[in-house]
Tab-separated table of C-alpha atoms and ligand atoms in Angstrom:
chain	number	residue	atom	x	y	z
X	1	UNK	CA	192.873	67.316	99.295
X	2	UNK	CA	189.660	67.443	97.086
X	3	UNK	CA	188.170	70.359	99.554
X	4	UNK	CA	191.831	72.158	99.196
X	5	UNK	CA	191.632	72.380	95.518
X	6	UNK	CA	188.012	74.074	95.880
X	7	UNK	CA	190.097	77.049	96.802
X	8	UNK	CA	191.515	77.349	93.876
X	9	UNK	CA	189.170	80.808	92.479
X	10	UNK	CA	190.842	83.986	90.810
X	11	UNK	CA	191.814	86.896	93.577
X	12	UNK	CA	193.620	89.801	93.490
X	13	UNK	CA	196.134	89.910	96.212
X	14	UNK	CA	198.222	92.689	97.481
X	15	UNK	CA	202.135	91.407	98.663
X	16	UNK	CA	203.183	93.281	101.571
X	17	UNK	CA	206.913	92.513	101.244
X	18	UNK	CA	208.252	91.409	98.174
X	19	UNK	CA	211.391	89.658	99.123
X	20	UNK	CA	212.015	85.902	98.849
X	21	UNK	CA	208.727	84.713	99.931
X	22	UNK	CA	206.566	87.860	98.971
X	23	UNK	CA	208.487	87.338	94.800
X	24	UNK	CA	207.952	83.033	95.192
X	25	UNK	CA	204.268	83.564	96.372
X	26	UNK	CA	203.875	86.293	93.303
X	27	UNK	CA	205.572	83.116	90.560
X	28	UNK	CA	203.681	80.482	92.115
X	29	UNK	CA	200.504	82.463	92.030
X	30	UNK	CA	200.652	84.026	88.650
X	31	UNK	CA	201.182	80.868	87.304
X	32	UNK	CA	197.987	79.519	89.329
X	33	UNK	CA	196.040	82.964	87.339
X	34	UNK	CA	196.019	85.340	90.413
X	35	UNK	CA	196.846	88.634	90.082
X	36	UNK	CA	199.110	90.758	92.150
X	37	UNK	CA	198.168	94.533	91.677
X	38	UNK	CA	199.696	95.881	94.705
X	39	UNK	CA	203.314	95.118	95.696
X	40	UNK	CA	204.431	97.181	99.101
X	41	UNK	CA	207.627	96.978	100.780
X	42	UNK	CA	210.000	99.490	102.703
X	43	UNK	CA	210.082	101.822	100.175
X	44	UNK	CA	206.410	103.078	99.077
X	45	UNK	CA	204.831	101.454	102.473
X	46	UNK	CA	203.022	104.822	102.789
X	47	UNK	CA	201.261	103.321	99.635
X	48	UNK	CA	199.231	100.917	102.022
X	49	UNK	CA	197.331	103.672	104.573
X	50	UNK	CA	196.593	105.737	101.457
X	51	UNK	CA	194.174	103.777	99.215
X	52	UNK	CA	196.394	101.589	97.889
X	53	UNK	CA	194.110	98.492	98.461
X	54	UNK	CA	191.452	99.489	96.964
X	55	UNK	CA	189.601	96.088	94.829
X	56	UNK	CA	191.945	93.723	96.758
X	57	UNK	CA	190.505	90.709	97.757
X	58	UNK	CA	192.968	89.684	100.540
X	59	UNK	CA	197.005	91.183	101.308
X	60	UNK	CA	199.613	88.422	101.939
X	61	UNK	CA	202.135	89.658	104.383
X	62	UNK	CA	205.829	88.511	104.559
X	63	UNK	CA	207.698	91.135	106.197
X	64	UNK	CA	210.247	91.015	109.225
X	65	UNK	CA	209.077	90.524	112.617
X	66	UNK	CA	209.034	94.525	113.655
X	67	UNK	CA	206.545	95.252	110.915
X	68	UNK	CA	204.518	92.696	110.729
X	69	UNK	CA	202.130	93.831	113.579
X	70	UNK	CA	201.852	97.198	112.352
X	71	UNK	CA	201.440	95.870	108.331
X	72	UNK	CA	198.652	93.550	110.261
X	73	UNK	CA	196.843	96.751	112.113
X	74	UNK	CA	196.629	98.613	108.680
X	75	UNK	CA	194.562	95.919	106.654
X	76	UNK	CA	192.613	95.342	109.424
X	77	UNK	CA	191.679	99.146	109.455
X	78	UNK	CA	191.219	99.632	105.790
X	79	UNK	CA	188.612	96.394	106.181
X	80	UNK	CA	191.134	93.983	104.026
X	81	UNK	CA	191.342	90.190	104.787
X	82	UNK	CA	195.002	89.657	105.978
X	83	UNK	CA	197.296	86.536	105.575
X	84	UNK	CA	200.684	86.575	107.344
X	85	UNK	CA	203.686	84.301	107.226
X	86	UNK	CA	205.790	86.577	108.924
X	87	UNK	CA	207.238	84.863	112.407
X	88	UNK	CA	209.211	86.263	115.305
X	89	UNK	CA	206.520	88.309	116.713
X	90	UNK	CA	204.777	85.732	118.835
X	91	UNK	CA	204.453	88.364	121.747
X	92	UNK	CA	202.672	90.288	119.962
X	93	UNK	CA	200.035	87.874	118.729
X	94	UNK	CA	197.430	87.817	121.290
X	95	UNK	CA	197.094	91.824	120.918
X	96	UNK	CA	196.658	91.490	117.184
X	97	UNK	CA	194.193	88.818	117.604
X	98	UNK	CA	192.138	90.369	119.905
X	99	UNK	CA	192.586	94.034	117.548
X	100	UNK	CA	190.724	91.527	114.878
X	101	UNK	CA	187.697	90.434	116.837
X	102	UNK	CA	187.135	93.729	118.179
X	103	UNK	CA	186.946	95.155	114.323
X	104	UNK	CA	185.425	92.711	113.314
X	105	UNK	CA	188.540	92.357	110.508
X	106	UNK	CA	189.992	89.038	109.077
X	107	UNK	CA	193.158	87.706	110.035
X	108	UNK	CA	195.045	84.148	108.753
X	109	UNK	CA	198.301	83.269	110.563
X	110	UNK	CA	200.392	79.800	109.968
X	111	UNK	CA	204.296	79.910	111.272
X	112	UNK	CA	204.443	77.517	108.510
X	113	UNK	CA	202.131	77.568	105.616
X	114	UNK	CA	203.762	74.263	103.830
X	115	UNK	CA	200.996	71.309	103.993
X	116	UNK	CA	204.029	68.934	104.784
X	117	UNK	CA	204.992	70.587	108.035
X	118	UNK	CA	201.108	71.019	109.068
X	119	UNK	CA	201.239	67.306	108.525
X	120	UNK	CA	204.108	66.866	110.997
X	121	UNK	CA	202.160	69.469	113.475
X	122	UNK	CA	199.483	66.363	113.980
X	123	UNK	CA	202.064	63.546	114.217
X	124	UNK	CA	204.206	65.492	116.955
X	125	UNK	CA	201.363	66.296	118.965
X	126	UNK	CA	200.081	62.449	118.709
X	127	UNK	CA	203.239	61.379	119.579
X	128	UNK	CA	203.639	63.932	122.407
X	129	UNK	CA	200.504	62.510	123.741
X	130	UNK	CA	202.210	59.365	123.521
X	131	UNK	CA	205.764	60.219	125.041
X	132	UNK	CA	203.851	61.307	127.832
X	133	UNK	CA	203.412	57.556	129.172
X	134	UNK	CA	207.374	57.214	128.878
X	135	UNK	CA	209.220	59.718	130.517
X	136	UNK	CA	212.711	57.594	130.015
X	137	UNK	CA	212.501	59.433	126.367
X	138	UNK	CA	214.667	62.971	126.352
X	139	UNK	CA	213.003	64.813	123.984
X	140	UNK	CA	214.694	67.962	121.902
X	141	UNK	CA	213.801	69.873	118.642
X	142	UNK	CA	216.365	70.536	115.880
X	143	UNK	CA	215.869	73.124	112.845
X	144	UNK	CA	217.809	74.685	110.095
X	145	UNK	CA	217.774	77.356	108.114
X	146	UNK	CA	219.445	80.005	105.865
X	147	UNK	CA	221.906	82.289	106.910
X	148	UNK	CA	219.532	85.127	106.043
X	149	UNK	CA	216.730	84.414	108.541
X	150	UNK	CA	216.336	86.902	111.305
X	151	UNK	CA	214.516	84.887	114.167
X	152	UNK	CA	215.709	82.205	116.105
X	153	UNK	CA	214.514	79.181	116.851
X	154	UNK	CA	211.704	79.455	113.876
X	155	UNK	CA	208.744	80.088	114.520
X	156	UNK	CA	207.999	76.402	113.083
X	157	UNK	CA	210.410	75.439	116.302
X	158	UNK	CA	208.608	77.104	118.424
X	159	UNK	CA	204.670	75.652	117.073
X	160	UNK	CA	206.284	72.157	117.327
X	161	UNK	CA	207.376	73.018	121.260
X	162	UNK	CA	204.385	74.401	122.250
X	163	UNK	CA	202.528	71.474	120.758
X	164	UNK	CA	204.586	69.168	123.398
X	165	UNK	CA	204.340	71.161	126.185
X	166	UNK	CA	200.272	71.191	126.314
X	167	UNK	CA	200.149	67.478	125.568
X	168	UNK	CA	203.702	66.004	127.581
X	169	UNK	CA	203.041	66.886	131.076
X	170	UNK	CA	206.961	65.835	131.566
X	171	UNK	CA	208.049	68.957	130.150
X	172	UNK	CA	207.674	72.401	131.027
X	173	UNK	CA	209.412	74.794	129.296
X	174	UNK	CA	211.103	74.749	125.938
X	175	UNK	CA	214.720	76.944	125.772
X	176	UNK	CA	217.208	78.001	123.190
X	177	UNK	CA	220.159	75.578	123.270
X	178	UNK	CA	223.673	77.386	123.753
X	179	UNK	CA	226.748	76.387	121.781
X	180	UNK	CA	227.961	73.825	124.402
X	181	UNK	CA	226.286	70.560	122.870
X	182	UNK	CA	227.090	68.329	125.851
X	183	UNK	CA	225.678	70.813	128.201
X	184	UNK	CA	223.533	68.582	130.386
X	185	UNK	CA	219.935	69.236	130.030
X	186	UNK	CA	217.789	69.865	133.186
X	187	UNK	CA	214.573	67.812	133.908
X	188	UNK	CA	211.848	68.945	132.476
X	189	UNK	CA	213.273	71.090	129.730
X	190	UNK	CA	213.214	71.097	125.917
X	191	UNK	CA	216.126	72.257	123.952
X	192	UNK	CA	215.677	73.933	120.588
X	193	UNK	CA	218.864	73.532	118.783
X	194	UNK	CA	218.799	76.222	115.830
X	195	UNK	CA	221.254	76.008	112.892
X	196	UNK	CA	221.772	78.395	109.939
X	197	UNK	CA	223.626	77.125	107.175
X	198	UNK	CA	223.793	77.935	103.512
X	199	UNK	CA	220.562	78.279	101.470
X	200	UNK	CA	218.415	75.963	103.350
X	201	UNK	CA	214.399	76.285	103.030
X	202	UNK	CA	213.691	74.913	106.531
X	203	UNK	CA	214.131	71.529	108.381
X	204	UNK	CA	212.720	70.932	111.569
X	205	UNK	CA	212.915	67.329	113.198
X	206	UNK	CA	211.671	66.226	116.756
X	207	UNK	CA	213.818	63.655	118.242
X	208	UNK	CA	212.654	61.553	121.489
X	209	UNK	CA	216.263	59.579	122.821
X	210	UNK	CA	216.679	56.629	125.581
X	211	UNK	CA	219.439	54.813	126.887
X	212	UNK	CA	217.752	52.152	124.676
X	213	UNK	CA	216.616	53.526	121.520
X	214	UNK	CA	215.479	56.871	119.258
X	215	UNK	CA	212.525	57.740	117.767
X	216	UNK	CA	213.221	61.064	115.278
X	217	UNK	CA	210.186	62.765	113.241
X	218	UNK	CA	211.370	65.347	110.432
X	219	UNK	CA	210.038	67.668	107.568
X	220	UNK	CA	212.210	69.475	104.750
X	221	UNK	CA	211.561	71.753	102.727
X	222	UNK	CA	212.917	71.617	99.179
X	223	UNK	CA	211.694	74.770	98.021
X	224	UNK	CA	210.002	77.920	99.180
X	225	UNK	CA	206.977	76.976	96.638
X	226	UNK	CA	205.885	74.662	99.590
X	227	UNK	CA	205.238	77.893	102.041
X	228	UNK	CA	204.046	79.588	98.837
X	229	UNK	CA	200.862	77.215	97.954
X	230	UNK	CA	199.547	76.745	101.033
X	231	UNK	CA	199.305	80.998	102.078
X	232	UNK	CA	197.352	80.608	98.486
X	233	UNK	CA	195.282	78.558	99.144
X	234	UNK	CA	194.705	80.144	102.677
X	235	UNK	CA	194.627	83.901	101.273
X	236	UNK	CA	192.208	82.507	98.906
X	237	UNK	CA	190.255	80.862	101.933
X	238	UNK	CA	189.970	84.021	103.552
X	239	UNK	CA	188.565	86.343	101.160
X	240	UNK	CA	185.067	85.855	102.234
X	241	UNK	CA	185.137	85.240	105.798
X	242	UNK	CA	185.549	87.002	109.361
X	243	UNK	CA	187.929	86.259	112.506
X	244	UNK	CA	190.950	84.639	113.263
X	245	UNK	CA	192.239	81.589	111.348
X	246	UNK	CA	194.984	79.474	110.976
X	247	UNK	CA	196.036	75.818	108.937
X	248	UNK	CA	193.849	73.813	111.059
X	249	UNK	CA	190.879	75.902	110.051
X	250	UNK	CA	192.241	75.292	105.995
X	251	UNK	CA	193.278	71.533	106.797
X	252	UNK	CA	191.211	70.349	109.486
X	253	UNK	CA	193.726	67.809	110.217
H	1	NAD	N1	205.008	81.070	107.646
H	1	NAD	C1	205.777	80.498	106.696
H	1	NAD	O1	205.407	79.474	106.093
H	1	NAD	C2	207.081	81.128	106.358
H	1	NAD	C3	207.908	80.617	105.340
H	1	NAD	C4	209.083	81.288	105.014
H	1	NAD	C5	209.420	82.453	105.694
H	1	NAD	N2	208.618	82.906	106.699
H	1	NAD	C6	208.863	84.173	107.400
H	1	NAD	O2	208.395	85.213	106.568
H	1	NAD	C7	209.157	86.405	106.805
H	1	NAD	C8	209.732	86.919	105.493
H	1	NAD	O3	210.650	85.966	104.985
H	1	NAD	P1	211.501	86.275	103.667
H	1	NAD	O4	212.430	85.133	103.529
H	1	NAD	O5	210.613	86.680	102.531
H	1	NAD	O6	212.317	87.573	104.172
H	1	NAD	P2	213.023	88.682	103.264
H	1	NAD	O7	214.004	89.369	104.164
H	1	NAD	O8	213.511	88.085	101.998
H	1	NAD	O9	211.839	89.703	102.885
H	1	NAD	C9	211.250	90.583	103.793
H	1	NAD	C10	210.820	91.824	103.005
H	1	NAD	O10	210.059	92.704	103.863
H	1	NAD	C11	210.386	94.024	103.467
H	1	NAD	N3	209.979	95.021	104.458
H	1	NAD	C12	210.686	95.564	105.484
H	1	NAD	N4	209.925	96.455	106.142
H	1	NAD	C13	208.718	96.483	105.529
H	1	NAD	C14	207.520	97.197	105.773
H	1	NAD	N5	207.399	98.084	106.775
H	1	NAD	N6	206.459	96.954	104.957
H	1	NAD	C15	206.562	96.058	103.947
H	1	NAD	N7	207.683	95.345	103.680
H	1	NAD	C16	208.745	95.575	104.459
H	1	NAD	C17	211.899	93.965	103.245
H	1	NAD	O11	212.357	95.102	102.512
H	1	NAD	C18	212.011	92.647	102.471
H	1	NAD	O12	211.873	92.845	101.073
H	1	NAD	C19	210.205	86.013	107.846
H	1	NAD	O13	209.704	86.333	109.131
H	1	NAD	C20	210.308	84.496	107.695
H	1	NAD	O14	210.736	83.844	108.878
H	1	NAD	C21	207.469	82.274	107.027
């Protein structure tokens, strides 16, 4: 944590969406002595392609998941460092990545920027490496959110899956699971089962099951401030570097 706290130097940041996590990331970083001189959403986007990050040391995007490539593509052009939080575009992300590299622009992407869940990233794909010895162990994911959120399963979901499927050579393909909770789950498969109730921040667990016994991992989020730091600290991380990076590059867990 002593290298994370290095990070913490003055920047001027841009917010490219200012709803729930574009105003938390504005409180939390005010309060850390950033300033915010450009704020863009819907309404004055046009703002961004005309000059409008001019002195900016890096733009934080949280946007929905049919802007957020284009949002990406225009900081990239105007040669500004670019952090998004902004999930639901996966198929998109290879194309972005390789627009970055070939411009030689800056791009930071996390599907979940809370230390805590990065955390739970290395224990799932340690014990993925370990489930993989024992295939009597079903294995699903299970994540809620608030009613508000637009993708489904999370991105977070879908990170956690992907981490089992390179290291569990048992599984092979992760799905969305359908209303019918005793469906019966083919071989092979891992169900995602994704709830949205309320006002909740995000839970994700990762639940292995035998005849015998459970094993269950889990992360929740108590408040949005725990996305909010850690796209800080990684805006801040990116201000003076090239490529594409993401939490592991930040954490090195
Ligand atoms: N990576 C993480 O750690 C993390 C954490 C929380 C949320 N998220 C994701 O971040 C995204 C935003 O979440 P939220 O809760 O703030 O959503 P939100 O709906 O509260 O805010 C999205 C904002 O984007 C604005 N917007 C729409 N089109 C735009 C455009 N073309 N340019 C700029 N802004 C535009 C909307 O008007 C809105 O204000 C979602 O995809 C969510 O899943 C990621």
């Amino acid at each position: 944590m002593e290298q994370l706290f290095f990070y913490l130097v003055l920047m001027n940041f841009a917010l490219i969406g200012y709803g729930r996590m574009g105003r938390t990331i504005e409180v939390l970083g005010t309060k850390q002595g950033h300033s915010f001189p450009v704020i863009i959403d819907i309404h004055n986007h046009e703002q961004l392609s005309s000059g409008g990050l001019k002195g900016i040391d890096a733009a934080i995007e949280f946007s929905t998941p049919a802007t957020a490539p284009g949002n990406i593509r225009e900081c990239i052009d105007l040669g500004v460092p670019v952090l998004t939080g902004t999930t639901g575009w996966n198929e998109n992300i290879p194309e972005i990545e390789a627009y970055c590299k070939a411009k030689d622009g800056t791009l930071f992407y996390a599907s979940n920027f809370s230390v805590g869940v990065n955390i739970l990233f290395a224990l799932n794909r340690r014990l993925a490496e370990i489930m993989d010895q024992f295939p009597e162990y079903k294995v699903s994911i299970n994540e809620v959110h608030h009613v508000h959120k637009k993708d489904a399963p999370s991105g977070t979901a879908i990170s956690l899956a992907e981490q089992i499927l390179e290291l569990n050579r048992q599984i092979s393909k992760w799905h969305l699971k359908k209303n019918d909770a005793y469906a019966e789950e083919a071989t092979g498969q891992l169900p995602i089962e994704a709830i949205r109730k309320g006002e909740v921040k995000g839970q994700h667990s990762i639940h292995y099951e035998s005849e015998l016994d459970s094993i269950t991992l889990s992360h929740d989020a108590y408040t949005r401030d725990a996305f909010a730091a850690g796209a800080l600290l990684a805006a801040t991380f990116i201000t003076n570097k090239k490529g594409v990076f993401g939490m592991q590059d930040l954490l090195k867990l």
